[in-house]
Each structure stands twice: as structure tokens, then as C-alpha cells.
Amino acid sequence: MTTEHQTLALILFSLFIAVTLGITTWVSRNRHGSAEEFYAGGRLFSPLENGFAIAGDYMSAASFLGISGLISLFGYDGLLYSVGFLVAWLVVLFLVAELVRNCGRFTLADVVAARMSERPVRIAAGTSSVTVSVLYLVAQMVGAGSLVGLLLGDSGTAARTLTVIGVGALMVVYVSFGGMRATTWIQIVKAVLLMGGAVTLTVLVLLRFHGNFDQLLTSAAERSGHGQRFLSPGLKYGGDWTARFDFMSLGLALVLGTAGLPHILSRFYTVPTARAARRSVVWAIALIGGFYLMTIVLGFGAAALVGPDAVRASNASGNTAVPLLAAFLGGGAGSTGGAVLFALVAAIAFATILAVVAGITLASSASVAHDLYASLKRRHARQRSEVAVARVAAVGIGAVAIALGLLAQDLNVAFLVGLAFAVSASANLPVLLYSLFWRSFTTRGAVWSVYGGLIPAVVLVVLSPVVSGSADSLFPGVSFQFFPLQNPGVVSIPLGFLAGWLGTVTSAEEPDGAKHAETEVRSLTGAGAV
């Protein structure tokens, strides 16, 4: 890209950052500093606003950059992410949204601790939530580094490092000064921009093929070098039984992981009622469903028009397929139209990353302050100190995410998010479902359920090809790979449910029937909900 074109893109970046910082400043002047305001935005958002914010929170760099990139490189097998991310919302809609809104205040631990001994449950759930959030943050950092490296024509370590640090600093500012209210409005603005950009690119791709989707698929298959195999299962996940189990593992993680993501669960507390939470999810499903259908067109469009070789040459994991497609649709490299469209898409993708990292950082800092810190302090007069701790926690979590983001720069963004979903489905979902639906569930069962899913998931990732033992690993020069799958979900998710059951049946604690009845009535009717 020429200097003029880079300047245009940087201006668009700067404009979005200025707008979002303006929102943060405006909100910070109009807040009263309570925990409810900081964590939940005062519970004043409408279902439509919250639906857009949920969509903005969920349609991350993995969605916009990673999924389209995987489809452009692997065709049919890349579709698993689009399908899994969307189907997951049926679990959220029917099993989680209203019940969580009625039973909790700010975090996942609120729901579980309602029936259990608070301290051990909050520590376990808080630890798990922070782990999931950091893994998710790393994916956004990697996406930011790939994007800005491509934009500046410098994919070297220095450019990526500065980008990751810059994104980390901005997310800390958003969360520390604006809390949930600023984060929500940033996500709404980002969702509108992202949907607009995706619609524009989708229409341009379809116009190239005269609206003939079959012709698009045929061209993508021909350009891929794999022929019809590109449009059939097995190119990425069908080589052997290990790859097939990886496919099943990833599918389980994607479908079950959403319902346990801390930054998604926290969004249900920003609306006044459970009915509003359910309507928020319906709005979110409509937006997310439309978006994921468009990622399919964009992925195959990148394969057909840009070509997998060019995508892979720009970024080995395919994270830059959509910006390259935008430049092609605008007139090609070096053209003004191509540069303008590229800059717009790059700015939208950057906005996506900033909005999502703000939401995740807020949720994880809430877990640190409201669950971990609060468990170590007395309950009286702690709300204001909780908010102060949450702001400090945002800085610490940002630093950890920056460090890990620099380490994982060469991994696919959607793949990294898949790992976060696996940990979420293994540690958070079992304890959440048991707490809501199992009358005999006990404190030991809750703690064992969290750690019984969290520890195996993290250990299996460390012992997998993701970390060592192959050319694409985080540490390619060493090998301590003992687990053959890249995603641990098929093993760790059943272990999380099994540990929760085992902890409950071996516990000497008598289940509190009265508390379960109270929780059941509250979850189904909203009576007594905050």
C-alpha cells in the first residue's frame, strides 16, 4: 500500500478511537460509581440495545477475520466455526438467558453461589472466568497484530508488538473509566459498523458472480488447487482419526462454550428483566445469524477472487483474507478504490477488536473483584472498593493478555477462540447447568465441576500440538506433546460434568432443598430477582 492509502486507513482508525474515547469520557462524567453502574450499566438498556451489544460482543476478530480466513484456506471444513458459533445460541436462548438473569447479579459465580457455600464456589468460578477471558483476549490481540501489520505493510515483530500493546492500553482505558455503560455503547457502534461492512462486501462478491452462489463455489474450488475436495468435508479435519476427533472436539466446544462465556453472561444483567434478556438474545440471534451467513460468502469469495496462495502468503493462518478481498473488490492493489475499501474494512475489524476486548476485560475484572477479592473480604461496605479493585484488575488482565498475545502471534484467531470455548464448556457450563437444574447439587460438586473441567482443559492444551511438537506450535523448537488433539473439548467437557456428579455423590453435605426451591422459583418467575 502507498503512503497515502496507509494514511487514509490510519485516519479511519483514529476517528473510531476518538469516537469511542469520547463515549467513554461522556459516560464517566455521568456515572455515580456504584457496583451496579460499573458492572451492569445500571440495568437500563433495552432489549434492542442489548441485542446489538451482545452481537457486537460475540462477533469478534475470530468471526470477521478468522472464520473467513479458514474457509478461504480449507473450504467446507472452515464452515464448522460459522455453524457452531450460531447453533450455540439455541443453548443460550433455551437454557441460560432468563434463568441467569433472574438468579444472579453480575457474574456466573452469583448464580452458583446462591445455593452453595459462597467462598469456595466464588473462588473456583472466578478463577475459571478469568482463564476463559484471558484466552479469548489473546485471540483478539493476535487479530489486531495481523491486521495492523498488513495495513502498514510491516508484518514484523515490532509492528505487531506495538499494536498489541496499543490495543491493551485502550481496552484498559475503556473499562477503567467507562465501565459497562461505555463498553455497551462501543459494542453497539461496532455492531452497526461490522454489519454494514459485511453486507457491503457480501453484495460486491455476489455481484462479481451475478448472484450465482453455485458459480462462486465452483470458482473457489478451482482456485483452491483441491478441486471438489475443497467443497467436501475432510480437507482440514479428515486426514485420520485424530483429525476427526479434533473435528468433534471443536464442534462440542463451539456449541456448548457460548453459554459459559463470562462476557456473554454478564450482558444479561444489563437489562431490567428476564423477559428483556430473552428478547435481547432473539435480537442477537437475528444479527449473528445474518452475519455468519455472510462470512461463508466472504470466505469462499476470498478463495475465488484472491486465492488461497495469496491469502497464505499474507498471513499463514488466513487472518487477513477479508481485508485482501476488500482491496481486490475495490479495484485491486494500488488502486484508490481498493485502498479505500481496504481501509474501511481494516478500520471496522480494528473497531471489532477494541469493542470485544473491552467487553471481555470488563467481565474478567468483575470476576476478580466481585468473586475473588470479595471472597477474601468482609461483606459490609465493600461496593466502592470492589469497583476500585476491578479497575486495577483490568490493568493486570490487560498486561497478561498483551504478553500472551505477543507469544501467539502466528496462530489463527478462530482457532484460539475455539480453545477459549473449550475451557468455557468444560469448566463453566457444567456447574451452571447443575446449579440451575439439579436439586441434589452440593458445594463440593460445584467446586469439583469447575476444577474438574478447567484443569484438564488447560493441561491438555499445554500437552497438545498447539504448544509444542510441530512447526506451527507456540514453541516449535521443543516437544512435550503427549495429547494428539488440538482442541481438548471432547475429553475435558465430559470430565467437567463427571467431576460435578462425583463431587456431589461423595459429599457429606446435605443438599438444601429450601434453597433449591427458592432458586427454582426465582429462576422461572423472576420473584426476588435484582
XYZ file of C-alpha atoms in Angstrom:
530
model
C 0.000 0.000 0.000
C 1.129 3.535 -0.727
C 1.776 6.079 1.999
C -1.424 7.961 1.077
C -3.515 4.812 1.398
C -1.936 3.917 4.725
C -2.669 7.452 5.906
C -6.355 7.070 4.991
C -6.655 3.841 6.945
C -4.886 5.331 9.949
C -7.250 8.327 9.841
C -10.237 5.972 9.958
C -8.628 4.077 12.849
C -8.033 7.317 14.689
C -11.582 8.513 14.054
C -13.101 5.397 15.618
C -10.744 5.588 18.581
C -11.642 9.267 19.060
C -15.384 8.493 18.963
C -15.087 5.634 21.445
C -12.898 7.650 23.801
C -15.491 10.431 23.546
C -18.224 7.959 24.555
C -16.088 6.780 27.464
C -15.464 10.360 28.623
C -19.158 11.259 28.367
C -20.217 8.184 30.311
C -17.575 8.650 33.004
C -18.972 12.122 33.748
C -22.499 10.778 34.203
C -21.921 7.751 36.399
C -22.193 7.538 40.164
C -19.549 4.874 40.760
C -21.707 2.080 42.203
C -21.026 -1.586 41.501
C -24.345 -1.893 39.657
C -23.404 1.004 37.385
C -19.868 -0.256 36.721
C -20.711 -3.946 36.202
C -24.205 -3.715 34.663
C -24.674 -0.183 33.318
C -27.475 0.454 35.799
C -29.578 -2.306 34.136
C -31.113 0.372 31.920
C -30.567 -0.975 28.399
C -33.483 -2.015 26.194
C -33.657 -5.480 24.574
C -32.804 -3.980 21.176
C -29.795 -2.089 22.515
C -28.609 -5.110 24.470
C -29.187 -7.393 21.467
C -26.918 -5.212 19.352
C -24.371 -5.106 22.185
C -24.434 -8.915 22.562
C -23.940 -9.266 18.813
C -21.108 -6.748 18.998
C -19.549 -8.639 21.882
C -19.847 -12.004 20.137
C -18.862 -11.099 16.552
C -15.195 -10.875 17.355
C -11.994 -10.873 15.354
C -12.428 -14.653 15.190
C -15.703 -14.164 13.361
C -14.686 -11.449 10.938
C -11.072 -12.395 10.286
C -10.504 -15.966 11.452
C -13.573 -17.807 10.114
C -13.456 -16.228 6.671
C -9.734 -16.979 6.543
C -10.255 -20.642 7.429
C -12.998 -21.007 4.808
C -10.726 -19.425 2.191
C -7.979 -21.945 3.012
C -9.941 -25.111 3.848
C -13.369 -24.628 2.283
C -16.090 -26.794 3.804
C -14.173 -27.596 6.991
C -13.934 -23.889 7.801
C -17.755 -23.780 7.915
C -17.719 -25.627 11.232
C -16.931 -22.388 13.035
C -19.833 -20.489 11.443
C -22.301 -23.285 12.198
C -21.002 -23.936 15.716
C -20.936 -20.281 16.766
C -24.553 -19.825 15.597
C -26.094 -23.079 16.881
C -24.601 -22.319 20.298
C -27.157 -19.545 20.746
C -30.009 -22.061 20.900
C -28.437 -23.404 24.102
C -28.176 -19.857 25.439
C -31.760 -18.979 24.480
C -33.491 -22.041 25.890
C -31.333 -22.966 28.897
C -29.442 -19.927 30.140
C -30.565 -16.368 29.332
C -33.668 -15.856 31.505
C -32.551 -18.147 34.313
C -29.163 -16.460 34.693
C -30.763 -13.002 34.657
C -33.146 -13.971 37.447
C -30.631 -15.799 39.649
C -27.535 -13.594 39.539
C -26.342 -10.017 39.941
C -23.132 -9.537 37.974
C -21.214 -12.783 37.345
C -21.514 -16.547 36.810
C -20.498 -17.147 40.438
C -23.615 -15.285 41.648
C -25.815 -17.974 40.105
C -23.872 -20.886 41.572
C -23.240 -19.348 44.993
C -26.972 -18.780 45.607
C -27.292 -22.420 46.780
C -23.759 -23.186 47.994
C -21.065 -22.093 50.414
C -20.039 -18.855 48.795
C -16.304 -18.614 49.297
C -15.015 -21.832 47.636
C -17.570 -21.558 44.824
C -16.746 -17.927 44.062
C -13.009 -18.600 44.052
C -13.432 -21.544 41.675
C -15.864 -19.792 39.317
C -13.838 -16.569 39.380
C -10.621 -18.414 38.509
C -12.310 -20.197 35.613
C -13.907 -16.996 34.281
C -10.584 -15.155 34.277
C -8.867 -18.061 32.479
C -11.516 -18.157 29.736
C -11.410 -14.382 29.359
C -7.635 -14.238 29.008
C -7.662 -16.962 26.334
C -10.336 -15.041 24.439
C -8.387 -11.804 24.789
C -5.274 -13.396 23.325
C -7.213 -14.172 20.129
C -8.246 -10.534 19.758
C -4.668 -9.366 20.301
C -3.398 -11.718 17.590
C -6.066 -10.425 15.200
C -5.067 -6.829 15.889
C -1.399 -7.571 15.248
C -2.110 -9.323 11.926
C -4.426 -6.548 10.766
C -2.234 -3.579 11.505
C 0.863 -5.382 10.256
C -0.867 -5.868 6.902
C -2.119 -2.291 6.868
C 1.304 -0.793 7.461
C 2.997 -3.200 5.103
C 5.098 -4.396 8.020
C 4.227 -7.809 9.425
C 7.378 -7.877 11.518
C 7.589 -8.352 15.249
C 7.983 -4.646 16.076
C 4.765 -3.556 14.332
C 2.739 -6.362 15.888
C 4.192 -5.718 19.327
C 3.305 -2.028 19.254
C -0.199 -2.834 18.010
C -0.873 -5.391 20.735
C 0.379 -3.004 23.430
C -1.748 -0.185 21.995
C -4.914 -2.316 21.949
C -4.226 -3.454 25.501
C -3.808 0.134 26.702
C -7.035 1.248 25.025
C -9.090 -1.582 26.493
C -7.861 -0.717 29.981
C -8.933 2.915 29.439
C -12.408 1.909 28.207
C -13.057 -0.392 31.133
C -11.458 1.646 33.906
C -13.199 4.925 33.074
C -16.404 3.910 31.311
C -17.457 0.608 32.855
C -20.346 -1.353 31.359
C -22.241 1.654 30.015
C -19.373 2.873 27.813
C -18.484 -0.684 26.805
C -22.069 -1.333 25.718
C -22.306 1.758 23.520
C -18.924 0.973 21.952
C -20.223 -2.514 21.139
C -23.426 -1.133 19.632
C -21.478 1.259 17.374
C -19.135 -1.557 16.401
C -22.015 -3.975 15.624
C -23.596 -1.443 13.251
C -20.260 -0.819 11.521
C -19.462 -4.526 11.253
C -22.847 -5.474 9.824
C -22.617 -2.598 7.342
C -19.149 -3.652 6.216
C -20.101 -7.324 5.914
C -23.239 -6.522 3.887
C -21.234 -4.288 1.539
C -18.569 -6.910 0.884
C -21.111 -9.717 0.513
C -23.089 -7.763 -2.076
C -19.904 -6.931 -4.008
C -18.801 -10.586 -4.018
C -22.195 -11.802 -5.231
C -22.288 -9.114 -7.932
C -18.952 -10.455 -9.221
C -20.690 -13.789 -9.802
C -24.013 -12.268 -10.956
C -25.744 -13.522 -7.824
C -24.924 -17.137 -8.689
C -23.713 -18.800 -5.485
C -23.018 -22.065 -7.313
C -20.628 -20.248 -9.631
C -18.905 -18.733 -6.598
C -18.359 -22.167 -5.060
C -17.136 -23.648 -8.336
C -14.639 -20.810 -8.842
C -13.398 -21.143 -5.261
C -12.867 -24.895 -5.701
C -10.969 -24.396 -8.947
C -8.747 -21.660 -7.499
C -8.047 -23.625 -4.326
C -6.000 -26.297 -6.065
C -8.002 -29.032 -4.318
C -10.912 -29.245 -6.767
C -14.165 -30.641 -5.380
C -12.390 -31.716 -2.177
C -12.489 -28.027 -1.242
C -16.289 -28.265 -1.049
C -16.353 -31.561 0.854
C -15.580 -32.473 4.465
C -12.088 -33.659 5.309
C -9.605 -31.136 3.900
C -8.566 -29.976 7.378
C -10.215 -32.470 9.741
C -10.498 -35.680 7.707
C -6.940 -36.892 7.268
C -7.003 -39.550 10.005
C -8.891 -40.478 13.170
C -7.027 -37.848 15.173
C -8.250 -35.130 12.819
C -11.801 -36.477 13.005
C -11.785 -36.462 16.791
C -10.422 -32.908 16.621
C -13.423 -32.051 14.444
C -15.859 -33.474 17.011
C -13.985 -31.821 19.844
C -14.130 -28.417 18.204
C -17.821 -28.814 17.384
C -18.656 -29.653 21.011
C -16.618 -26.725 22.287
C -18.244 -24.215 19.955
C -21.833 -25.338 20.549
C -21.541 -25.647 24.337
C -18.956 -22.964 25.100
C -21.010 -19.836 24.407
C -23.368 -20.481 27.338
C -20.411 -20.306 29.744
C -18.567 -17.266 28.375
C -18.277 -14.677 31.190
C -18.609 -11.624 28.916
C -21.794 -13.052 27.346
C -23.372 -13.988 30.691
C -22.646 -10.518 32.092
C -24.682 -8.942 29.286
C -27.899 -10.476 30.659
C -27.557 -8.319 33.776
C -27.662 -5.047 31.817
C -31.418 -5.294 31.124
C -34.166 -4.791 33.744
C -35.993 -8.156 33.478
C -35.613 -11.771 32.384
C -38.099 -11.189 29.569
C -35.862 -8.414 28.294
C -32.883 -10.804 28.485
C -34.705 -13.346 26.305
C -35.712 -10.680 23.793
C -32.088 -9.485 23.737
C -30.994 -12.972 22.741
C -33.605 -13.122 19.966
C -32.302 -9.843 18.533
C -28.723 -11.100 18.881
C -29.511 -14.394 17.093
C -31.034 -12.493 14.163
C -27.951 -10.276 13.810
C -25.412 -13.038 14.442
C -27.166 -15.480 12.099
C -27.152 -12.990 9.255
C -23.520 -12.180 9.889
C -22.325 -15.797 9.877
C -24.150 -16.461 6.619
C -22.173 -13.571 5.171
C -18.849 -14.949 6.452
C -19.474 -18.013 4.256
C -19.767 -15.785 1.177
C -16.699 -13.793 2.212
C -14.585 -16.895 2.825
C -15.405 -18.540 -0.487
C -15.176 -15.124 -2.166
C -11.615 -14.709 -0.885
C -10.751 -18.189 -2.153
C -12.251 -17.495 -5.589
C -11.015 -13.927 -6.128
C -7.831 -13.544 -4.066
C -6.779 -17.193 -3.975
C -5.601 -19.315 -1.029
C -1.950 -18.881 -2.022
C -2.142 -15.086 -1.788
C -4.041 -15.302 1.497
C -1.498 -17.714 2.949
C 1.391 -15.558 1.720
C -0.026 -12.567 3.583
C -0.773 -14.489 6.784
C -0.150 -18.202 7.208
C -3.317 -18.681 9.261
C -5.589 -16.745 6.896
C -6.378 -13.893 9.295
C -6.054 -11.248 6.557
C -8.330 -12.859 3.929
C -11.169 -10.323 4.323
C -9.019 -7.167 4.068
C -7.312 -8.637 0.986
C -10.726 -9.413 -0.506
C -11.834 -5.842 0.148
C -8.793 -4.451 -1.661
C -9.496 -6.727 -4.644
C -13.185 -5.784 -4.810
C -12.325 -2.081 -4.700
C -10.110 -2.318 -7.770
C -7.026 -4.219 -6.754
C -3.721 -3.372 -5.116
C -2.560 0.155 -5.786
C -5.994 1.474 -6.853
C -7.727 4.227 -4.914
C -10.967 2.231 -4.662
C -9.119 -0.804 -3.398
C -7.267 1.247 -0.815
C -10.436 2.975 0.388
C -12.375 -0.283 0.777
C -9.375 -1.976 2.382
C -9.020 0.907 4.833
C -12.723 0.816 5.712
C -12.688 -2.928 6.326
C -9.464 -2.728 8.308
C -10.910 0.070 10.456
C -14.106 -1.938 11.062
C -12.067 -5.008 12.004
C -9.969 -2.901 14.368
C -13.170 -1.482 15.882
C -14.373 -5.053 16.315
C -11.268 -5.977 18.247
C -11.385 -2.914 20.507
C -15.056 -3.417 21.377
C -14.681 -7.115 22.122
C -11.571 -6.734 24.265
C -13.350 -4.055 26.293
C -16.268 -6.399 26.994
C -14.043 -9.339 27.899
C -11.774 -7.231 30.115
C -14.776 -5.841 31.970
C -16.193 -9.321 32.599
C -12.872 -10.721 33.786
C -12.129 -7.730 36.036
C -15.628 -8.141 37.507
C -14.787 -11.776 38.293
C -11.572 -10.722 40.011
C -13.220 -8.000 42.089
C -16.721 -9.390 42.720
C -15.758 -13.051 43.157
C -12.087 -13.467 44.073
C -11.488 -10.213 46.006
C -14.930 -10.185 47.614
C -14.405 -13.728 48.879
C -11.390 -12.560 50.876
C -13.072 -9.546 52.456
C -15.966 -8.950 54.741
C -19.242 -8.182 53.003
C -20.078 -4.860 54.631
C -19.234 -1.570 52.861
C -17.251 -3.103 50.051
C -19.063 -1.999 46.873
C -16.943 1.075 46.203
C -13.728 -0.794 46.975
C -14.876 -3.585 44.613
C -15.099 -1.110 41.737
C -11.616 0.210 42.536
C -10.247 -3.350 42.565
C -11.986 -4.056 39.252
C -10.205 -1.099 37.647
C -6.837 -2.304 38.937
C -7.663 -5.845 37.785
C -8.350 -4.530 34.274
C -4.748 -3.299 34.137
C -3.343 -6.640 35.311
C -5.502 -8.689 32.941
C -4.543 -6.376 30.091
C -0.854 -6.960 30.826
C -1.267 -10.752 30.843
C -3.266 -10.671 27.594
C -0.613 -8.497 25.921
C 2.168 -10.892 26.926
C 0.309 -13.984 25.702
C -0.859 -12.178 22.553
C 2.748 -11.472 21.603
C 3.602 -15.145 22.162
C 0.748 -16.493 19.976
C 1.101 -14.123 17.007
C 1.206 -16.830 14.325
C -1.896 -18.818 15.340
C -5.300 -18.497 13.643
C -7.681 -16.215 15.530
C -10.721 -18.502 15.219
C -8.628 -21.446 16.407
C -7.549 -19.536 19.533
C -11.163 -18.661 20.297
C -12.001 -22.357 19.919
C -9.653 -23.074 22.828
C -11.409 -20.452 24.976
C -14.758 -22.030 24.123
C -13.426 -25.463 25.112
C -12.371 -24.218 28.551
C -15.706 -22.418 28.958
C -17.712 -25.533 28.038
C -15.569 -27.721 30.323
C -15.481 -25.560 33.458
C -18.359 -23.045 33.387
C -21.237 -24.787 31.633
C -21.396 -27.950 33.812
C -21.521 -26.013 37.084
C -24.072 -23.585 35.645
C -26.461 -26.298 34.413
C -26.087 -28.409 37.554
C -26.819 -25.364 39.738
C -29.933 -24.468 37.783
C -31.425 -27.921 37.249
C -30.066 -30.488 39.772
C -31.780 -30.445 43.153
C -29.085 -32.510 44.908
C -26.089 -30.471 43.729
C -23.660 -29.543 46.542
C -20.770 -27.193 47.197
C -18.193 -29.940 46.671
C -19.891 -30.846 43.389
C -19.717 -27.221 42.256
C -16.034 -26.827 43.096
C -15.085 -30.199 41.596
C -17.110 -29.441 38.480
C -15.218 -26.209 37.819
C -11.734 -27.530 38.531
C -12.538 -30.934 37.012
C -13.160 -29.227 33.686
C -10.715 -26.312 33.942
C -7.555 -28.190 34.919
C -7.831 -30.988 32.302
C -8.682 -28.472 29.567
C -5.670 -26.270 30.327
C -3.296 -29.207 30.873
C -4.374 -30.913 27.643
C -3.832 -27.682 25.694
C -0.321 -27.389 27.175
C 0.414 -31.003 26.180
C -1.130 -30.637 22.705
C 0.401 -29.774 19.306
C -0.717 -26.189 19.889
C 2.117 -25.554 22.349
C 4.949 -27.826 21.178
C 5.992 -30.601 18.847
C 5.203 -29.149 15.418
C 6.272 -26.331 13.107
C 3.059 -24.372 13.874
C 3.363 -24.633 17.670
C 3.979 -21.794 20.086
C 7.347 -23.414 20.899
C 8.359 -25.278 17.715
C 11.879 -25.948 18.967
C 10.830 -28.218 21.832
C 8.446 -31.132 22.193
C 6.389 -32.126 25.238
C 3.360 -33.109 23.177
C 1.507 -36.070 24.694
C -2.093 -35.248 23.732
C -2.754 -35.569 19.979
C -5.794 -33.263 19.621
C -5.565 -29.511 19.160
C -8.862 -28.865 20.947
C -9.406 -30.651 24.296
C -13.222 -30.362 24.385
C -14.118 -33.976 23.610
C -12.187 -35.080 26.723
C -12.429 -32.119 29.113
C -16.167 -31.358 28.715
C -17.317 -34.835 29.858
C -14.741 -34.650 32.668
C -16.292 -31.391 33.911
C -19.760 -32.969 34.094
C -18.363 -36.190 35.603
C -16.413 -34.321 38.293
C -19.523 -32.348 39.280
C -21.537 -35.544 39.642
C -18.762 -37.361 41.503
C -18.204 -34.473 43.917
C -21.905 -34.334 44.695
C -22.491 -38.052 45.295
C -19.391 -38.336 47.518
C -20.194 -35.206 49.531
C -21.326 -35.475 53.152
C -23.172 -32.184 52.785
C -26.950 -32.418 52.757
C -28.441 -30.553 49.773
C -30.511 -27.555 50.912
C -33.952 -28.290 49.489
C -35.346 -24.934 50.575
C -32.601 -23.003 48.778
C -33.086 -25.088 45.651
C -36.825 -24.431 45.717
C -36.182 -20.714 46.193
C -33.678 -20.691 43.313
C -36.054 -22.637 41.080
C -38.956 -20.272 41.705
C -36.717 -17.250 41.273
C -35.169 -18.562 38.045
C -38.532 -19.371 36.461
C -40.621 -16.433 37.670
C -38.162 -13.650 38.481
C -39.567 -13.286 42.005
C -36.839 -11.718 44.135
C -34.527 -11.046 41.181
C -32.272 -7.995 41.419
